[in-house]
PDB file of C-alpha atoms in Angstrom:
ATOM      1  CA  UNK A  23     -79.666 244.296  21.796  1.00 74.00           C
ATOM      2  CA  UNK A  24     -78.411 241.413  23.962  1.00 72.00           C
ATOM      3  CA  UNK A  25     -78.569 238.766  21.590  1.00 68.00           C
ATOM      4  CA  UNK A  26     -75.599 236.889  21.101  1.00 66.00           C
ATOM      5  CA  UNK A  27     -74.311 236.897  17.387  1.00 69.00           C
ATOM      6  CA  UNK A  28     -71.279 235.193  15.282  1.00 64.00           C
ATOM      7  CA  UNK A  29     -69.740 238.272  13.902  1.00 68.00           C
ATOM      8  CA  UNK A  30     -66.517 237.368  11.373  1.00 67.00           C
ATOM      9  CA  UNK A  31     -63.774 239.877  10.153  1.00 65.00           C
ATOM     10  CA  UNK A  32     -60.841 240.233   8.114  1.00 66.00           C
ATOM     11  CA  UNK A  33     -57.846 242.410   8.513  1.00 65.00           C
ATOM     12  CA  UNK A  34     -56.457 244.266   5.444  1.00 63.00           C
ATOM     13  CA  UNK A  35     -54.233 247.198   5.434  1.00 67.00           C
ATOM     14  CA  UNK A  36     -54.163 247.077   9.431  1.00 71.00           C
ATOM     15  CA  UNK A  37     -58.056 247.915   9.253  1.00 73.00           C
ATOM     16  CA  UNK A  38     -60.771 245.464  10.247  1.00 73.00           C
ATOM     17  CA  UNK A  39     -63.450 244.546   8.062  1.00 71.00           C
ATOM     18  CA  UNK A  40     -66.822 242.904   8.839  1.00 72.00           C
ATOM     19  CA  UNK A  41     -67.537 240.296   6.888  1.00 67.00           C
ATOM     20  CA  UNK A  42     -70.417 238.390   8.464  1.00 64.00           C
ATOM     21  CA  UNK A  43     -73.022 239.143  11.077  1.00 66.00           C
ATOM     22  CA  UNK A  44     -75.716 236.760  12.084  1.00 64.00           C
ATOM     23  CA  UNK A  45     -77.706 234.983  14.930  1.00 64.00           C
ATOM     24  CA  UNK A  46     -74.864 232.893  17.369  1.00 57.00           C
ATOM     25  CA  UNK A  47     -75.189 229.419  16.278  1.00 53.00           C
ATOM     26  CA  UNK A  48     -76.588 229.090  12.923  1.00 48.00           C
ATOM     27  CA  UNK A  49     -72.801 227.786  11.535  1.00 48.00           C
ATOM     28  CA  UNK A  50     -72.702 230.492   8.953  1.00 44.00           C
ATOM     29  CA  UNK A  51     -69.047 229.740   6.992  1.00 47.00           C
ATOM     30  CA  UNK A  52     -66.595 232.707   6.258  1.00 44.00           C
ATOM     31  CA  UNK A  53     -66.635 233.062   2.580  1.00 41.00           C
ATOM     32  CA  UNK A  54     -62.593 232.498   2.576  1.00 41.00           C
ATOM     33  CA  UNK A  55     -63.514 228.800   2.173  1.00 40.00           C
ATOM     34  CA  UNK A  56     -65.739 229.389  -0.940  1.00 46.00           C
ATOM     35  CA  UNK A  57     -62.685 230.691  -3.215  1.00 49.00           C
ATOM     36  CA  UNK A  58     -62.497 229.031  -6.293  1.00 53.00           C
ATOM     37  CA  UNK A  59     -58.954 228.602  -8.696  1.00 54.00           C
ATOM     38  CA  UNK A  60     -59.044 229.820 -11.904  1.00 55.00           C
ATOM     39  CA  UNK A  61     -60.240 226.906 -14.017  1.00 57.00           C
ATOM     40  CA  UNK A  62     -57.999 224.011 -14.709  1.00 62.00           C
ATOM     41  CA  UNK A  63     -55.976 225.418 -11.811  1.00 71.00           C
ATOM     42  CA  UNK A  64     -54.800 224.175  -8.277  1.00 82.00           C
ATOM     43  CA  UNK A  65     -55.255 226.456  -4.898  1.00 77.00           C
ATOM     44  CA  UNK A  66     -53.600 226.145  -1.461  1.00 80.00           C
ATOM     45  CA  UNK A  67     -55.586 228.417   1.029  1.00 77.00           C
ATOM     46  CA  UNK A  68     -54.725 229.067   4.701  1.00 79.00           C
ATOM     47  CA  UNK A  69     -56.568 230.842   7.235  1.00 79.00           C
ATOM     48  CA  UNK A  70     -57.284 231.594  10.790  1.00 80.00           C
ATOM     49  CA  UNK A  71     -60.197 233.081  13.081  1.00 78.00           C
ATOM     50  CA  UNK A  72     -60.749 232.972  16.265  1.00 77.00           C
ATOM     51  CA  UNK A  73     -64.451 232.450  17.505  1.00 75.00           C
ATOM     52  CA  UNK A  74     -65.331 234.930  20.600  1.00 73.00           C
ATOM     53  CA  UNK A  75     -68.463 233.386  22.859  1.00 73.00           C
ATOM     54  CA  UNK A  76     -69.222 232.665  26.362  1.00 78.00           C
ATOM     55  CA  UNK A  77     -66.185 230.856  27.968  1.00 79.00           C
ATOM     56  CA  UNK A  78     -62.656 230.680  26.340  1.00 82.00           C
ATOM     57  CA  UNK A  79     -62.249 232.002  22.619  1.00 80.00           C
ATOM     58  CA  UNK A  80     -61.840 228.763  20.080  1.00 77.00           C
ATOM     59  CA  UNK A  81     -59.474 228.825  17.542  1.00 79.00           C
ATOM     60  CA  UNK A  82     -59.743 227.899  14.209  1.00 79.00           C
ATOM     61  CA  UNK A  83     -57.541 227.212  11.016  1.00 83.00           C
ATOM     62  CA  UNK A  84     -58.949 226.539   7.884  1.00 83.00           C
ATOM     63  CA  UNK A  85     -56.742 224.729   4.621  1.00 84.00           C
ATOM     64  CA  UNK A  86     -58.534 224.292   1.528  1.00 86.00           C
ATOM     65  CA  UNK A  87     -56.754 222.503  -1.248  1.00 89.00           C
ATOM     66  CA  UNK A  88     -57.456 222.362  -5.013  1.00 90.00           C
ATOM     67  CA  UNK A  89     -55.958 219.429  -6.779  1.00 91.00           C
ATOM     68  CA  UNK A  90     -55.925 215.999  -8.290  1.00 93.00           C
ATOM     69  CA  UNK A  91     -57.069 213.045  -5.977  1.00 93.00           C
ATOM     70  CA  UNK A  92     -53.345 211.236  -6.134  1.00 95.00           C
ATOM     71  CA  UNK A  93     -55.139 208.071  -3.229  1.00 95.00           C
ATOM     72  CA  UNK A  94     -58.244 207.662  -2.146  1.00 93.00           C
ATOM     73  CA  UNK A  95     -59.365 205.229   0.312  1.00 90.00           C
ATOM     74  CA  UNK A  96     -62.979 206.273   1.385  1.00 86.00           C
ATOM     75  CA  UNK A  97     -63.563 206.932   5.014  1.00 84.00           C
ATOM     76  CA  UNK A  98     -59.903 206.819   6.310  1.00 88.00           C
ATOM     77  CA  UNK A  99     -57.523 209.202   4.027  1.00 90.00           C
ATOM     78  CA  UNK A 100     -57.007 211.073   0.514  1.00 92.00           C
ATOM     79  CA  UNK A 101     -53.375 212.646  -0.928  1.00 93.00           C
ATOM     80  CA  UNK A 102     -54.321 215.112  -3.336  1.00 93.00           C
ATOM     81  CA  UNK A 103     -51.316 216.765  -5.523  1.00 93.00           C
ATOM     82  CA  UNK A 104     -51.723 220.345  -5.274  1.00 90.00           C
ATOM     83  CA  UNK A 105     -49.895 223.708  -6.372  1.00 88.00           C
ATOM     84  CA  UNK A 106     -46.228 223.007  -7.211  1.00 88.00           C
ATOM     85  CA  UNK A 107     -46.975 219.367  -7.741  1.00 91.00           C
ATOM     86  CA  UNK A 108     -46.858 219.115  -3.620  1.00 92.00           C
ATOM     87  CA  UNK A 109     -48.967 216.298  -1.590  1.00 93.00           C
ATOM     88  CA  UNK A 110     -51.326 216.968   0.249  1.00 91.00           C
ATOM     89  CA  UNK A 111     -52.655 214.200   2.678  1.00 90.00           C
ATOM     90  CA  UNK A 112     -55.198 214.268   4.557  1.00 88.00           C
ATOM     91  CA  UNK A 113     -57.442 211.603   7.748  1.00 86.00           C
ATOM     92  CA  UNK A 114     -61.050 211.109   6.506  1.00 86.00           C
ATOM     93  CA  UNK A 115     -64.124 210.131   8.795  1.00 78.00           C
ATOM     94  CA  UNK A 116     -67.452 209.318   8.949  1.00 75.00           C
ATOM     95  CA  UNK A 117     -68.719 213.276   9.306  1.00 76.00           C
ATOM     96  CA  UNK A 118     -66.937 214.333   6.039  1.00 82.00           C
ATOM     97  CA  UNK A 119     -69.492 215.545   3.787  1.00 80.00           C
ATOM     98  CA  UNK A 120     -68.725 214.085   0.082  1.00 83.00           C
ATOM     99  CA  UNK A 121     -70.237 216.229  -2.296  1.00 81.00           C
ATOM    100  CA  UNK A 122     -69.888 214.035  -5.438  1.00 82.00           C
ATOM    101  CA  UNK A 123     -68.123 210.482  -6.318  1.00 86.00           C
ATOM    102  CA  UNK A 124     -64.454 210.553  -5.435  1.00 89.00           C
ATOM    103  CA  UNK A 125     -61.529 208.385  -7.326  1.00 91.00           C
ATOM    104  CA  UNK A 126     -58.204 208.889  -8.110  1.00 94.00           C
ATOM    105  CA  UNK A 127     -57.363 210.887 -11.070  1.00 93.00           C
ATOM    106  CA  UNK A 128     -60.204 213.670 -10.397  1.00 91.00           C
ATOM    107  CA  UNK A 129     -59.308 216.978  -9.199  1.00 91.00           C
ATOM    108  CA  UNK A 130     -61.580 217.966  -5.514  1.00 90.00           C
ATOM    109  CA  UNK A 131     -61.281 220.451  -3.325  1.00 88.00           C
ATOM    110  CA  UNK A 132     -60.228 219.290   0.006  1.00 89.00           C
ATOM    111  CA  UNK A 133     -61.728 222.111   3.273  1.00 85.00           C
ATOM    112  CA  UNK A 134     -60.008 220.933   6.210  1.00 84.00           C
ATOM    113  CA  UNK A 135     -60.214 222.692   9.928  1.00 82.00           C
ATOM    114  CA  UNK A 136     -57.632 222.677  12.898  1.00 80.00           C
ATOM    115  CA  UNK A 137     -58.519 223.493  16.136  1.00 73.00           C
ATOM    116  CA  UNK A 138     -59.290 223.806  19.671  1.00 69.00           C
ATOM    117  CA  UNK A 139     -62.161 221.329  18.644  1.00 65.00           C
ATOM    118  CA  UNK A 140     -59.676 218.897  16.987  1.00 70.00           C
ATOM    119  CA  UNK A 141     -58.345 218.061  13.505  1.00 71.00           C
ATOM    120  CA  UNK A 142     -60.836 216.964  10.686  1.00 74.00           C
ATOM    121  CA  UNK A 143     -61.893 217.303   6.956  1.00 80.00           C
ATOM    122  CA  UNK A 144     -65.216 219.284   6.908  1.00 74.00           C
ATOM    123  CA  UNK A 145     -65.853 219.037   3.067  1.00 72.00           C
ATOM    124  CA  UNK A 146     -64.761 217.121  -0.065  1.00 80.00           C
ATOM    125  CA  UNK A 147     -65.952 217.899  -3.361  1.00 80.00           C
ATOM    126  CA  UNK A 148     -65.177 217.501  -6.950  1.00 82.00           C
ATOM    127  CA  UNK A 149     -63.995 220.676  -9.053  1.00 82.00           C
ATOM    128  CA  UNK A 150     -64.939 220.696 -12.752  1.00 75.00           C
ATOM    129  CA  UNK A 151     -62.335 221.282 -15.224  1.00 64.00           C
ATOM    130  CA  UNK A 152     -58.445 219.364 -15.700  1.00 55.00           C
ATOM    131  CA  UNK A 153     -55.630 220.844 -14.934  1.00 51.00           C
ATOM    132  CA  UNK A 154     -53.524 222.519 -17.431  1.00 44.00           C
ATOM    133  CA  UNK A 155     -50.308 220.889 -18.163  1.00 45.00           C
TER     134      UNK A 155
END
């Protein structure tokens, strides 16, 4: 009682679920982001939350993108084809965390948040498996 937490929720059905509860401030990540495609297959995921603390609420949109790296120039941008054969293309920096060696041809998945807090790719990682034809 009178700690501050990070609780996270989804709605489904018009009834709220609780999904996470922990200490405020230990960064815990909604487990939307941690969806994985069926192998050899590419995912488009959108979602939103909004972050209640002390102060104004910050808003947050999450993409994560399944797909084949299409260009890859390290530390400024990557264009991914995704679902449907669409491009994806996203700004790279220096705080994107690059969970295995990128280059074109590979299929990654792509976690990328909008925000009150800015615009920026959070993770980049390399998926196992090709895509079926």
């Amino acid at each position: 009682v009178g700690q501050m937490a990070q609780v996270e929720w989804v709605k489904e059905n018009g009834r709220e679920r609780v999904t996470v509860i922990a200490p405020f401030g230990l960064g815990i990540r909604s487990s939307t982001v941690k969806a994985k495609p069926a192998a050899g297959h590419d995912l488009h995921l959108k979602s939103e939350k909004t972050i209640h603390q002390p102060g104004p609420d910050v808003k947050v949109k999450t993409e994560v993108v399944v797909g084949t790296v299409k260009e890859f120039e390290p530390g400024k941008k990557i264009k991914v084809i995704g679902p449907n054969e669409k491009d994806f293309s996203f700004d790279l920096d220096r705080g994107v965390t690059m969970n295995g060696t990128v280059a074109v041809g590979q299929r990654v998945k792509v976690e990328y948040t909008k925000g009150d807090m800015g615009n920026h790719v959070t993770v980049l990682s390399l998926v196992k498996g090709t895509k079926t034809p």
